[in-house]
Amino acid sequence: MNECVSISYILSSYISLTRTCCQECGFCSFFKQDSPLLEPEDLQNELKQLSKAGATEVVFVAGENPSDFPHIMIQLAKFGYTSFAEYVNMAIKEALALNLIPVLEIGYLNSFTLERFYKSGCSIRANLVCSNLSEEGQALQNSKNRNPANGKAFVEALHQNQIPYTLCFSIGIGETETERLEFLREIGRFCSSDPFLQDIRIIPFQPSQGCKMFNRPPLPFDAVAKMVEVAREAFPVHHISVPANLFSRFPDLIEHGLNDLGSLPVFSGDIFNPSFQIPNVETIKARLREKNCHLYERGTLSTPAVLNRPECYNAVSYTRALIEKRNSSIISLIDNNHCFVCGKNNPFGLHIPVKTYIKGNTVTFNWVPGPNHQSYAGIVHGGILATLLDEAMGYAVMGEGITRRIVTLEYTLNYRHPTPVGLPLKVIATMGPQRRQIIMARGSIVAPDGTILVEATGKFYEIIKDAPTSVNAENIQKDNNNEDNESAN
């Protein structure tokens, strides 16, 4: 494409270790003083799910100095840990074992604590504020050590302990434009050549339910654009990102120097701003295409000083290969639990746990349609029935344990009888014959008396995991044509 530019992102997720925090920042709606510590078993299960889903990064979030609270110390002792740092190191090791790059967002840490993370394999986010804002009614009135000077000291401590880090600038919380731009330039002069600095995140304030500054308006476009321009000048070789869910006009920032979207927590959502939904990758691609911009996935770590560390070498190698495969794909197949049929995170979905009903290569489950699923009065919409059969046949092909990844090529339907609303339905599907990467399946929807209401046959394409291109339109069409020719013969 002529004059095409590229913009990157990281396929990420948050895991909350605890919301307990000793700070009370007015712009924060996440942290609470009575939040429990995540059970190690629950932590391991979440990490396994993220690894299976294809995340490359996991951000462990906690309040600052949670071990100052008795209930956290009691839980740490119960889990067998003598300190919060020891517990966090356990989380880091578990993540690396599953080839997830761990990132910590756990407040400002002193040098003694940072030494515990030296050569642990983690990266750390340094959340910076651009002004003191400690007066009555200001954002940091009840935050003891949140100020520009302490933020700069934290960055220096990260460098001294040789820990890779990301700079996160919180803006729009009450500072003036002069304060935010001058502080950004100062930090640029201070550490833009640091080999442990990975990227720059600009986080414009958005009013979220639960924060004390809920009535404060967000920054206008020109203010954010100016921040991006100055960031590009202060950090000329780094990734400069703005969260896509917090600033919907992110494509318009590209001409001002934006070259990254940072960590997209597509599997967990934004736990700091849950009301601001993370846009999916395909939607972002479509919006950037209008700007003649190419979206590509990248890894968390970007400088030679940290990429070759032995403690995370295996995870870096694995994620790099995974990213290369996805970047060569024509479409991003990411399961973020928002599937209309089975996704538990889709507020408008059917919430049918289809995966639990797979036996071998057969799927059987029951479902009762309601008034919201009708076309004509009292009759279930045919598109809903087609969706159920496509889902059931797809999971039958993927099989118990989800041993295959597939996409639907085509399917045919025979609506034999009208399907009444409120009638308990049984959806049945089973896998048929396979030739190369083309797999057939059959499905039906059956009434309680055994009457077959709808029948379907489907054709699915298996994605070979080790192939250099996961989903390639030319390969699919070639295999599909071969299948049609063999069937005709």
mmCIF file of C-alpha atoms in Angstrom, residues 107-446:
data_model
loop_
_atom_site.group_PDB
_atom_site.id
_atom_site.type_symbol
_atom_site.label_atom_id
_atom_site.label_comp_id
_atom_site.label_asym_id
_atom_site.label_seq_id
_atom_site.Cartn_x
_atom_site.Cartn_y
_atom_site.Cartn_z
ATOM 1 C CA GLY A 107 2.717 0.117 42.622
ATOM 2 C CA TYR A 108 6.028 1.723 43.535
ATOM 3 C CA LEU A 109 8.537 -0.714 45.021
ATOM 4 C CA ASN A 110 11.567 0.120 47.121
ATOM 5 C CA SER A 111 15.062 -1.059 46.167
ATOM 6 C CA PHE A 112 15.008 -3.905 48.689
ATOM 7 C CA THR A 113 11.818 -5.328 47.168
ATOM 8 C CA LEU A 114 13.023 -4.790 43.600
ATOM 9 C CA GLU A 115 16.088 -6.899 44.360
ATOM 10 C CA ARG A 116 13.696 -9.818 44.843
ATOM 11 C CA PHE A 117 12.691 -9.512 41.181
ATOM 12 C CA TYR A 118 16.195 -9.235 39.760
ATOM 13 C CA LYS A 119 16.562 -11.961 37.116
ATOM 14 C CA SER A 120 13.025 -13.198 37.824
ATOM 15 C CA GLY A 121 12.031 -12.769 34.170
ATOM 16 C CA CYS A 122 9.348 -10.154 34.772
ATOM 17 C CA SER A 123 8.783 -6.672 33.423
ATOM 18 C CA ILE A 124 7.313 -3.838 35.517
ATOM 19 C CA ARG A 125 4.974 -0.977 34.727
ATOM 20 C CA ALA A 126 5.906 2.347 36.285
ATOM 21 C CA ASN A 127 2.729 4.422 36.578
ATOM 22 C CA LEU A 128 3.725 8.094 36.634
ATOM 23 C CA VAL A 129 1.794 11.258 37.456
ATOM 24 C CA CYS A 130 2.817 14.635 36.065
ATOM 25 C CA SER A 131 1.999 16.883 39.031
ATOM 26 C CA ASN A 132 1.855 16.680 42.840
ATOM 27 C CA LEU A 133 -1.954 17.221 43.045
ATOM 28 C CA SER A 134 -1.858 16.744 46.805
ATOM 29 C CA GLU A 135 -4.030 19.688 47.827
ATOM 30 C CA GLU A 136 -7.540 19.389 49.278
ATOM 31 C CA GLY A 137 -9.898 17.922 46.675
ATOM 32 C CA GLN A 138 -7.156 16.983 44.207
ATOM 33 C CA ALA A 139 -6.582 13.536 42.748
ATOM 34 C CA LEU A 140 -3.616 12.583 44.955
ATOM 35 C CA GLN A 141 -4.757 14.121 48.222
ATOM 36 C CA ASN A 142 -4.785 10.731 49.979
ATOM 37 C CA SER A 143 -1.864 9.166 48.103
ATOM 38 C CA LYS A 144 1.250 9.433 50.238
ATOM 39 C CA ASN A 145 4.035 8.896 47.726
ATOM 40 C CA ARG A 146 2.377 9.507 44.365
ATOM 41 C CA ASN A 147 4.209 12.470 42.862
ATOM 42 C CA PRO A 148 6.609 13.141 39.976
ATOM 43 C CA ALA A 149 9.747 12.995 42.134
ATOM 44 C CA ASN A 150 8.953 9.568 43.590
ATOM 45 C CA GLY A 151 7.986 8.300 40.159
ATOM 46 C CA LYS A 152 11.357 9.365 38.782
ATOM 47 C CA ALA A 153 13.112 7.691 41.734
ATOM 48 C CA PHE A 154 11.194 4.468 41.016
ATOM 49 C CA VAL A 155 12.361 4.536 37.402
ATOM 50 C CA GLU A 156 15.955 4.984 38.587
ATOM 51 C CA ALA A 157 15.584 2.005 40.947
ATOM 52 C CA LEU A 158 14.260 -0.141 38.086
ATOM 53 C CA HIS A 159 17.315 0.742 36.017
ATOM 54 C CA GLN A 160 19.735 0.014 38.864
ATOM 55 C CA ASN A 161 18.165 -3.408 39.381
ATOM 56 C CA GLN A 162 18.251 -4.097 35.606
ATOM 57 C CA ILE A 163 14.525 -4.803 35.419
ATOM 58 C CA PRO A 164 12.779 -4.074 32.094
ATOM 59 C CA TYR A 165 9.989 -1.556 32.474
ATOM 60 C CA THR A 166 7.231 0.382 30.744
ATOM 61 C CA LEU A 167 6.480 4.040 31.466
ATOM 62 C CA CYS A 168 2.768 4.757 31.927
ATOM 63 C CA PHE A 169 1.795 8.441 32.054
ATOM 64 C CA SER A 170 -1.602 9.104 33.667
ATOM 65 C CA ILE A 171 -2.948 12.333 32.201
ATOM 66 C CA GLY A 172 -6.118 14.374 32.584
ATOM 67 C CA ILE A 173 -6.341 13.923 36.368
ATOM 68 C CA GLY A 174 -5.943 17.592 37.210
ATOM 69 C CA GLU A 175 -2.488 18.574 35.982
ATOM 70 C CA THR A 176 -2.050 21.471 33.571
ATOM 71 C CA GLU A 177 -0.924 20.934 29.988
ATOM 72 C CA THR A 178 2.384 22.618 30.773
ATOM 73 C CA GLU A 179 2.982 20.277 33.719
ATOM 74 C CA ARG A 180 2.289 17.115 31.752
ATOM 75 C CA LEU A 181 4.379 18.108 28.721
ATOM 76 C CA GLU A 182 7.343 19.344 30.753
ATOM 77 C CA PHE A 183 7.352 16.221 32.905
ATOM 78 C CA LEU A 184 7.215 14.026 29.804
ATOM 79 C CA ARG A 185 10.207 15.878 28.327
ATOM 80 C CA GLU A 186 12.083 15.606 31.628
ATOM 81 C CA ILE A 187 11.569 11.831 31.805
ATOM 82 C CA GLY A 188 12.621 11.582 28.155
ATOM 83 C CA ARG A 189 15.907 13.307 28.896
ATOM 84 C CA PHE A 190 16.295 11.105 31.965
ATOM 85 C CA CYS A 191 15.825 7.613 30.510
ATOM 86 C CA SER A 192 15.028 7.548 26.772
ATOM 87 C CA SER A 193 18.370 5.789 26.108
ATOM 88 C CA ASP A 194 17.922 3.246 28.919
ATOM 89 C CA PRO A 195 18.219 -0.292 27.444
ATOM 90 C CA PHE A 196 15.729 -1.552 30.049
ATOM 91 C CA LEU A 197 12.968 0.835 28.922
ATOM 92 C CA GLN A 198 10.582 -1.084 26.649
ATOM 93 C CA ASP A 199 7.742 1.248 25.675
ATOM 94 C CA ILE A 200 5.658 4.308 26.553
ATOM 95 C CA ARG A 201 1.949 4.260 27.448
ATOM 96 C CA ILE A 202 -0.153 7.406 27.596
ATOM 97 C CA ILE A 203 -3.291 6.771 29.650
ATOM 98 C CA PRO A 204 -5.943 9.492 29.333
ATOM 99 C CA PHE A 205 -8.333 9.600 32.272
ATOM 100 C CA GLN A 206 -11.826 8.281 31.657
ATOM 101 C CA PRO A 207 -14.507 8.628 34.362
ATOM 102 C CA SER A 208 -15.360 5.144 35.665
ATOM 103 C CA GLN A 209 -17.999 4.184 38.207
ATOM 104 C CA GLY A 210 -16.490 3.988 41.681
ATOM 105 C CA CYS A 211 -13.710 6.556 41.325
ATOM 106 C CA LYS A 212 -13.909 9.812 43.279
ATOM 107 C CA MET A 213 -13.367 11.841 40.112
ATOM 108 C CA PHE A 214 -16.314 10.348 38.245
ATOM 109 C CA ASN A 215 -17.657 13.779 37.300
ATOM 110 C CA ARG A 216 -14.374 15.001 35.838
ATOM 111 C CA PRO A 217 -14.544 15.282 32.022
ATOM 112 C CA PRO A 218 -11.953 13.467 29.892
ATOM 113 C CA LEU A 219 -9.292 15.350 27.964
ATOM 114 C CA PRO A 220 -10.158 16.649 24.483
ATOM 115 C CA PHE A 221 -8.545 15.202 21.387
ATOM 116 C CA ASP A 222 -6.077 18.067 20.887
ATOM 117 C CA ALA A 223 -4.639 17.616 24.401
ATOM 118 C CA VAL A 224 -4.033 13.891 23.897
ATOM 119 C CA ALA A 225 -2.633 14.472 20.399
ATOM 120 C CA LYS A 226 -0.164 17.016 21.782
ATOM 121 C CA MET A 227 0.953 14.523 24.428
ATOM 122 C CA VAL A 228 1.583 11.923 21.717
ATOM 123 C CA GLU A 229 3.574 14.422 19.645
ATOM 124 C CA VAL A 230 5.821 15.339 22.564
ATOM 125 C CA ALA A 231 6.211 11.670 23.514
ATOM 126 C CA ARG A 232 7.381 10.945 19.967
ATOM 127 C CA GLU A 233 9.988 13.714 20.320
ATOM 128 C CA ALA A 234 11.100 12.639 23.804
ATOM 129 C CA PHE A 235 11.221 8.897 22.978
ATOM 130 C CA PRO A 236 11.989 8.755 19.227
ATOM 131 C CA VAL A 237 12.738 5.008 19.014
ATOM 132 C CA HIS A 238 10.130 3.561 21.371
ATOM 133 C CA HIS A 239 6.581 2.280 20.999
ATOM 134 C CA ILE A 240 4.145 5.088 21.887
ATOM 135 C CA SER A 241 0.694 3.762 22.766
ATOM 136 C CA VAL A 242 -2.734 4.919 23.888
ATOM 137 C CA PRO A 243 -5.287 2.297 25.053
ATOM 138 C CA ALA A 244 -7.796 1.781 22.240
ATOM 139 C CA ASN A 245 -10.704 1.303 24.667
ATOM 140 C CA LEU A 246 -10.030 4.570 26.508
ATOM 141 C CA PHE A 247 -9.603 6.755 23.427
ATOM 142 C CA SER A 248 -11.860 5.835 20.525
ATOM 143 C CA ARG A 249 -10.189 8.282 18.142
ATOM 144 C CA PHE A 250 -6.894 6.397 18.278
ATOM 145 C CA PRO A 251 -6.664 6.121 14.451
ATOM 146 C CA ASP A 252 -6.529 9.925 14.264
ATOM 147 C CA LEU A 253 -3.483 9.912 16.556
ATOM 148 C CA ILE A 254 -1.331 8.074 14.018
ATOM 149 C CA GLU A 255 -0.460 11.269 12.166
ATOM 150 C CA HIS A 256 0.660 12.735 15.519
ATOM 151 C CA GLY A 257 3.140 9.924 16.220
ATOM 152 C CA LEU A 258 1.112 7.010 17.636
ATOM 153 C CA ASN A 259 2.688 3.718 16.535
ATOM 154 C CA ASP A 260 1.317 1.220 19.051
ATOM 155 C CA LEU A 261 -1.832 0.228 20.955
ATOM 156 C CA GLY A 262 0.029 -1.420 23.827
ATOM 157 C CA SER A 263 -1.382 -4.390 25.687
ATOM 158 C CA LEU A 264 -4.882 -5.325 24.528
ATOM 159 C CA PRO A 265 -6.413 -7.383 27.388
ATOM 160 C CA VAL A 266 -8.841 -9.196 25.108
ATOM 161 C CA PHE A 267 -9.208 -12.197 27.438
ATOM 162 C CA SER A 268 -9.916 -10.319 30.682
ATOM 163 C CA GLY A 269 -11.126 -6.893 29.669
ATOM 164 C CA ASP A 270 -9.834 -3.725 31.289
ATOM 165 C CA ILE A 271 -10.131 -4.408 35.018
ATOM 166 C CA PHE A 272 -9.336 -0.758 35.773
ATOM 167 C CA ASN A 273 -12.097 0.524 33.476
ATOM 168 C CA PRO A 274 -14.558 -2.376 33.039
ATOM 169 C CA SER A 275 -17.237 -0.192 31.429
ATOM 170 C CA PHE A 276 -14.876 0.567 28.523
ATOM 171 C CA GLN A 277 -14.911 -2.543 26.373
ATOM 172 C CA ILE A 278 -11.761 -3.709 24.589
ATOM 173 C CA PRO A 279 -12.328 -3.568 20.801
ATOM 174 C CA ASN A 280 -11.537 -6.851 19.090
ATOM 175 C CA VAL A 281 -8.573 -7.170 16.761
ATOM 176 C CA GLU A 282 -10.619 -7.480 13.576
ATOM 177 C CA THR A 283 -12.536 -4.278 14.387
ATOM 178 C CA ILE A 284 -9.274 -2.418 15.014
ATOM 179 C CA LYS A 285 -7.897 -3.723 11.709
ATOM 180 C CA ALA A 286 -10.945 -2.430 9.851
ATOM 181 C CA ARG A 287 -10.676 1.027 11.435
ATOM 182 C CA LEU A 288 -6.955 1.285 10.736
ATOM 183 C CA ARG A 289 -7.440 0.164 7.150
ATOM 184 C CA GLU A 290 -9.313 3.419 6.541
ATOM 185 C CA LYS A 291 -6.085 5.214 7.531
ATOM 186 C CA ASN A 292 -3.998 3.018 5.203
ATOM 187 C CA CYS A 293 -2.453 1.473 8.314
ATOM 188 C CA HIS A 294 -1.394 -2.120 8.908
ATOM 189 C CA LEU A 295 -1.961 -3.725 12.331
ATOM 190 C CA TYR A 296 0.480 -6.349 13.561
ATOM 191 C CA GLU A 297 1.102 -8.202 16.811
ATOM 192 C CA ARG A 298 4.363 -7.811 18.731
ATOM 193 C CA GLY A 299 5.988 -9.196 21.846
ATOM 194 C CA THR A 300 6.226 -7.538 25.254
ATOM 195 C CA LEU A 301 10.005 -7.177 25.285
ATOM 196 C CA SER A 302 11.800 -5.207 22.611
ATOM 197 C CA THR A 303 15.421 -4.393 23.519
ATOM 198 C CA PRO A 304 18.447 -6.717 23.181
ATOM 199 C CA ALA A 305 19.366 -6.151 26.835
ATOM 200 C CA VAL A 306 16.306 -8.103 27.971
ATOM 201 C CA LEU A 307 15.346 -10.346 25.056
ATOM 202 C CA ASN A 308 18.223 -12.764 25.652
ATOM 203 C CA ARG A 309 17.869 -13.189 29.411
ATOM 204 C CA PRO A 310 18.107 -16.921 30.243
ATOM 205 C CA GLU A 311 15.224 -16.779 32.746
ATOM 206 C CA CYS A 312 12.690 -15.917 30.035
ATOM 207 C CA TYR A 313 14.439 -17.135 26.881
ATOM 208 C CA ASN A 314 12.084 -20.104 26.336
ATOM 209 C CA ALA A 315 8.961 -17.981 26.793
ATOM 210 C CA VAL A 316 10.286 -15.295 24.454
ATOM 211 C CA SER A 317 11.140 -17.884 21.772
ATOM 212 C CA TYR A 318 7.729 -19.538 22.071
ATOM 213 C CA THR A 319 5.742 -16.305 21.936
ATOM 214 C CA ARG A 320 7.831 -15.024 19.040
ATOM 215 C CA ALA A 321 6.963 -18.107 16.967
ATOM 216 C CA LEU A 322 3.297 -17.827 17.962
ATOM 217 C CA ILE A 323 3.194 -14.163 16.983
ATOM 218 C CA GLU A 324 4.827 -14.849 13.615
ATOM 219 C CA LYS A 325 2.158 -17.435 12.795
ATOM 220 C CA ARG A 326 -0.661 -15.102 13.750
ATOM 221 C CA ASN A 327 0.807 -12.187 11.830
ATOM 222 C CA SER A 328 0.902 -14.349 8.694
ATOM 223 C CA SER A 329 -2.765 -15.265 9.101
ATOM 224 C CA ILE A 330 -5.512 -13.659 7.087
ATOM 225 C CA ILE A 331 -7.805 -13.573 10.126
ATOM 226 C CA SER A 332 -7.227 -13.587 13.886
ATOM 227 C CA LEU A 333 -8.948 -16.544 15.547
ATOM 228 C CA ILE A 334 -9.030 -15.440 19.187
ATOM 229 C CA ASP A 335 -11.465 -16.959 21.676
ATOM 230 C CA ASN A 336 -12.224 -14.188 24.170
ATOM 231 C CA ASN A 337 -15.330 -15.918 25.600
ATOM 232 C CA HIS A 338 -17.706 -13.616 23.698
ATOM 233 C CA CYS A 339 -19.068 -16.250 21.303
ATOM 234 C CA PHE A 340 -22.806 -15.620 20.799
ATOM 235 C CA VAL A 341 -23.686 -19.236 21.570
ATOM 236 C CA CYS A 342 -21.214 -20.340 24.262
ATOM 237 C CA GLY A 343 -19.353 -17.217 25.405
ATOM 238 C CA LYS A 344 -19.830 -16.624 29.128
ATOM 239 C CA ASN A 345 -18.709 -12.990 28.808
ATOM 240 C CA ASN A 346 -21.223 -12.037 26.119
ATOM 241 C CA PRO A 347 -24.083 -10.181 27.852
ATOM 242 C CA PHE A 348 -26.407 -10.800 24.887
ATOM 243 C CA GLY A 349 -25.392 -14.409 24.150
ATOM 244 C CA LEU A 350 -27.202 -17.719 24.674
ATOM 245 C CA HIS A 351 -24.659 -18.887 27.304
ATOM 246 C CA ILE A 352 -24.861 -22.565 26.321
ATOM 247 C CA PRO A 353 -21.732 -24.363 27.642
ATOM 248 C CA VAL A 354 -21.355 -26.418 24.464
ATOM 249 C CA LYS A 355 -17.807 -27.561 25.293
ATOM 250 C CA THR A 356 -19.087 -29.538 28.281
ATOM 251 C CA TYR A 357 -21.378 -31.589 26.048
ATOM 252 C CA ILE A 358 -18.705 -32.975 23.702
ATOM 253 C CA LYS A 359 -18.240 -36.747 23.848
ATOM 254 C CA GLY A 360 -15.640 -37.959 21.389
ATOM 255 C CA ASN A 361 -16.770 -36.295 18.156
ATOM 256 C CA THR A 362 -20.433 -35.998 19.046
ATOM 257 C CA VAL A 363 -22.241 -33.065 20.637
ATOM 258 C CA THR A 364 -25.658 -33.258 22.310
ATOM 259 C CA PHE A 365 -27.275 -30.498 24.344
ATOM 260 C CA ASN A 366 -30.729 -29.161 25.204
ATOM 261 C CA TRP A 367 -32.006 -25.623 24.807
ATOM 262 C CA VAL A 368 -35.340 -23.871 25.255
ATOM 263 C CA PRO A 369 -35.941 -20.862 22.952
ATOM 264 C CA GLY A 370 -37.677 -17.834 24.427
ATOM 265 C CA PRO A 371 -39.713 -14.941 23.002
ATOM 266 C CA ASN A 372 -36.496 -13.021 22.214
ATOM 267 C CA HIS A 373 -35.526 -15.719 19.717
ATOM 268 C CA GLN A 374 -38.604 -15.578 17.486
ATOM 269 C CA SER A 375 -39.235 -14.371 13.955
ATOM 270 C CA TYR A 376 -42.987 -14.579 13.387
ATOM 271 C CA ALA A 377 -45.043 -14.740 16.563
ATOM 272 C CA GLY A 378 -44.338 -17.971 18.428
ATOM 273 C CA ILE A 379 -41.880 -19.341 15.826
ATOM 274 C CA VAL A 380 -38.126 -19.497 16.442
ATOM 275 C CA HIS A 381 -36.036 -17.487 13.983
ATOM 276 C CA GLY A 382 -34.354 -19.735 11.452
ATOM 277 C CA GLY A 383 -31.068 -17.880 11.818
ATOM 278 C CA ILE A 384 -30.915 -18.804 15.512
ATOM 279 C CA LEU A 385 -31.439 -22.473 14.659
ATOM 280 C CA ALA A 386 -28.769 -22.285 11.961
ATOM 281 C CA THR A 387 -26.357 -20.745 14.477
ATOM 282 C CA LEU A 388 -26.987 -23.556 16.982
ATOM 283 C CA LEU A 389 -26.304 -26.215 14.365
ATOM 284 C CA ASP A 390 -23.161 -24.476 13.097
ATOM 285 C CA GLU A 391 -21.883 -24.316 16.686
ATOM 286 C CA ALA A 392 -22.741 -27.943 17.449
ATOM 287 C CA MET A 393 -21.210 -29.291 14.221
ATOM 288 C CA GLY A 394 -18.097 -27.168 14.715
ATOM 289 C CA TYR A 395 -17.512 -28.519 18.215
ATOM 290 C CA ALA A 396 -18.195 -32.071 17.033
ATOM 291 C CA VAL A 397 -15.390 -31.622 14.497
ATOM 292 C CA MET A 398 -13.031 -30.052 17.051
ATOM 293 C CA GLY A 399 -13.720 -33.012 19.325
ATOM 294 C CA GLU A 400 -13.461 -33.675 23.026
ATOM 295 C CA GLY A 401 -10.499 -31.753 24.422
ATOM 296 C CA ILE A 402 -10.687 -29.387 21.405
ATOM 297 C CA THR A 403 -8.039 -31.264 19.425
ATOM 298 C CA ARG A 404 -8.636 -29.297 16.222
ATOM 299 C CA ARG A 405 -9.010 -25.650 15.239
ATOM 300 C CA ILE A 406 -11.491 -25.155 12.444
ATOM 301 C CA VAL A 407 -13.446 -22.582 10.478
ATOM 302 C CA THR A 408 -16.773 -23.122 8.696
ATOM 303 C CA LEU A 409 -16.584 -23.292 4.907
ATOM 304 C CA GLU A 410 -20.242 -23.925 4.138
ATOM 305 C CA TYR A 411 -23.335 -25.657 5.442
ATOM 306 C CA THR A 412 -26.793 -26.486 4.140
ATOM 307 C CA LEU A 413 -30.051 -26.543 6.093
ATOM 308 C CA ASN A 414 -33.383 -28.274 5.685
ATOM 309 C CA TYR A 415 -36.147 -26.686 7.779
ATOM 310 C CA ARG A 416 -38.583 -29.577 7.949
ATOM 311 C CA HIS A 417 -41.078 -28.132 10.457
ATOM 312 C CA PRO A 418 -41.638 -24.763 12.174
ATOM 313 C CA THR A 419 -39.999 -24.665 15.604
ATOM 314 C CA PRO A 420 -42.274 -23.270 18.347
ATOM 315 C CA VAL A 421 -40.994 -20.867 20.989
ATOM 316 C CA GLY A 422 -40.834 -22.477 24.440
ATOM 317 C CA LEU A 423 -40.410 -26.026 23.149
ATOM 318 C CA PRO A 424 -37.480 -27.933 24.737
ATOM 319 C CA LEU A 425 -35.100 -28.727 21.885
ATOM 320 C CA LYS A 426 -32.326 -31.280 21.572
ATOM 321 C CA VAL A 427 -29.385 -30.271 19.360
ATOM 322 C CA ILE A 428 -27.314 -33.190 18.060
ATOM 323 C CA ALA A 429 -24.205 -33.114 15.849
ATOM 324 C CA THR A 430 -21.541 -35.613 14.833
ATOM 325 C CA MET A 431 -18.399 -35.517 12.719
ATOM 326 C CA GLY A 432 -18.385 -37.150 9.297
ATOM 327 C CA PRO A 433 -15.612 -38.144 6.875
ATOM 328 C CA GLN A 434 -12.368 -36.164 6.424
ATOM 329 C CA ARG A 435 -10.240 -35.583 3.308
ATOM 330 C CA ARG A 436 -7.039 -33.643 3.851
ATOM 331 C CA GLN A 437 -8.062 -30.555 5.829
ATOM 332 C CA ILE A 438 -11.736 -30.699 4.851
ATOM 333 C CA ILE A 439 -14.008 -32.310 7.456
ATOM 334 C CA MET A 440 -17.729 -33.022 7.099
ATOM 335 C CA ALA A 441 -20.366 -32.996 9.860
ATOM 336 C CA ARG A 442 -24.097 -33.549 10.274
ATOM 337 C CA GLY A 443 -26.503 -32.058 12.754
ATOM 338 C CA SER A 444 -30.174 -31.933 13.649
ATOM 339 C CA ILE A 445 -32.603 -30.240 16.012
ATOM 340 C CA VAL A 446 -35.151 -32.608 17.500
#
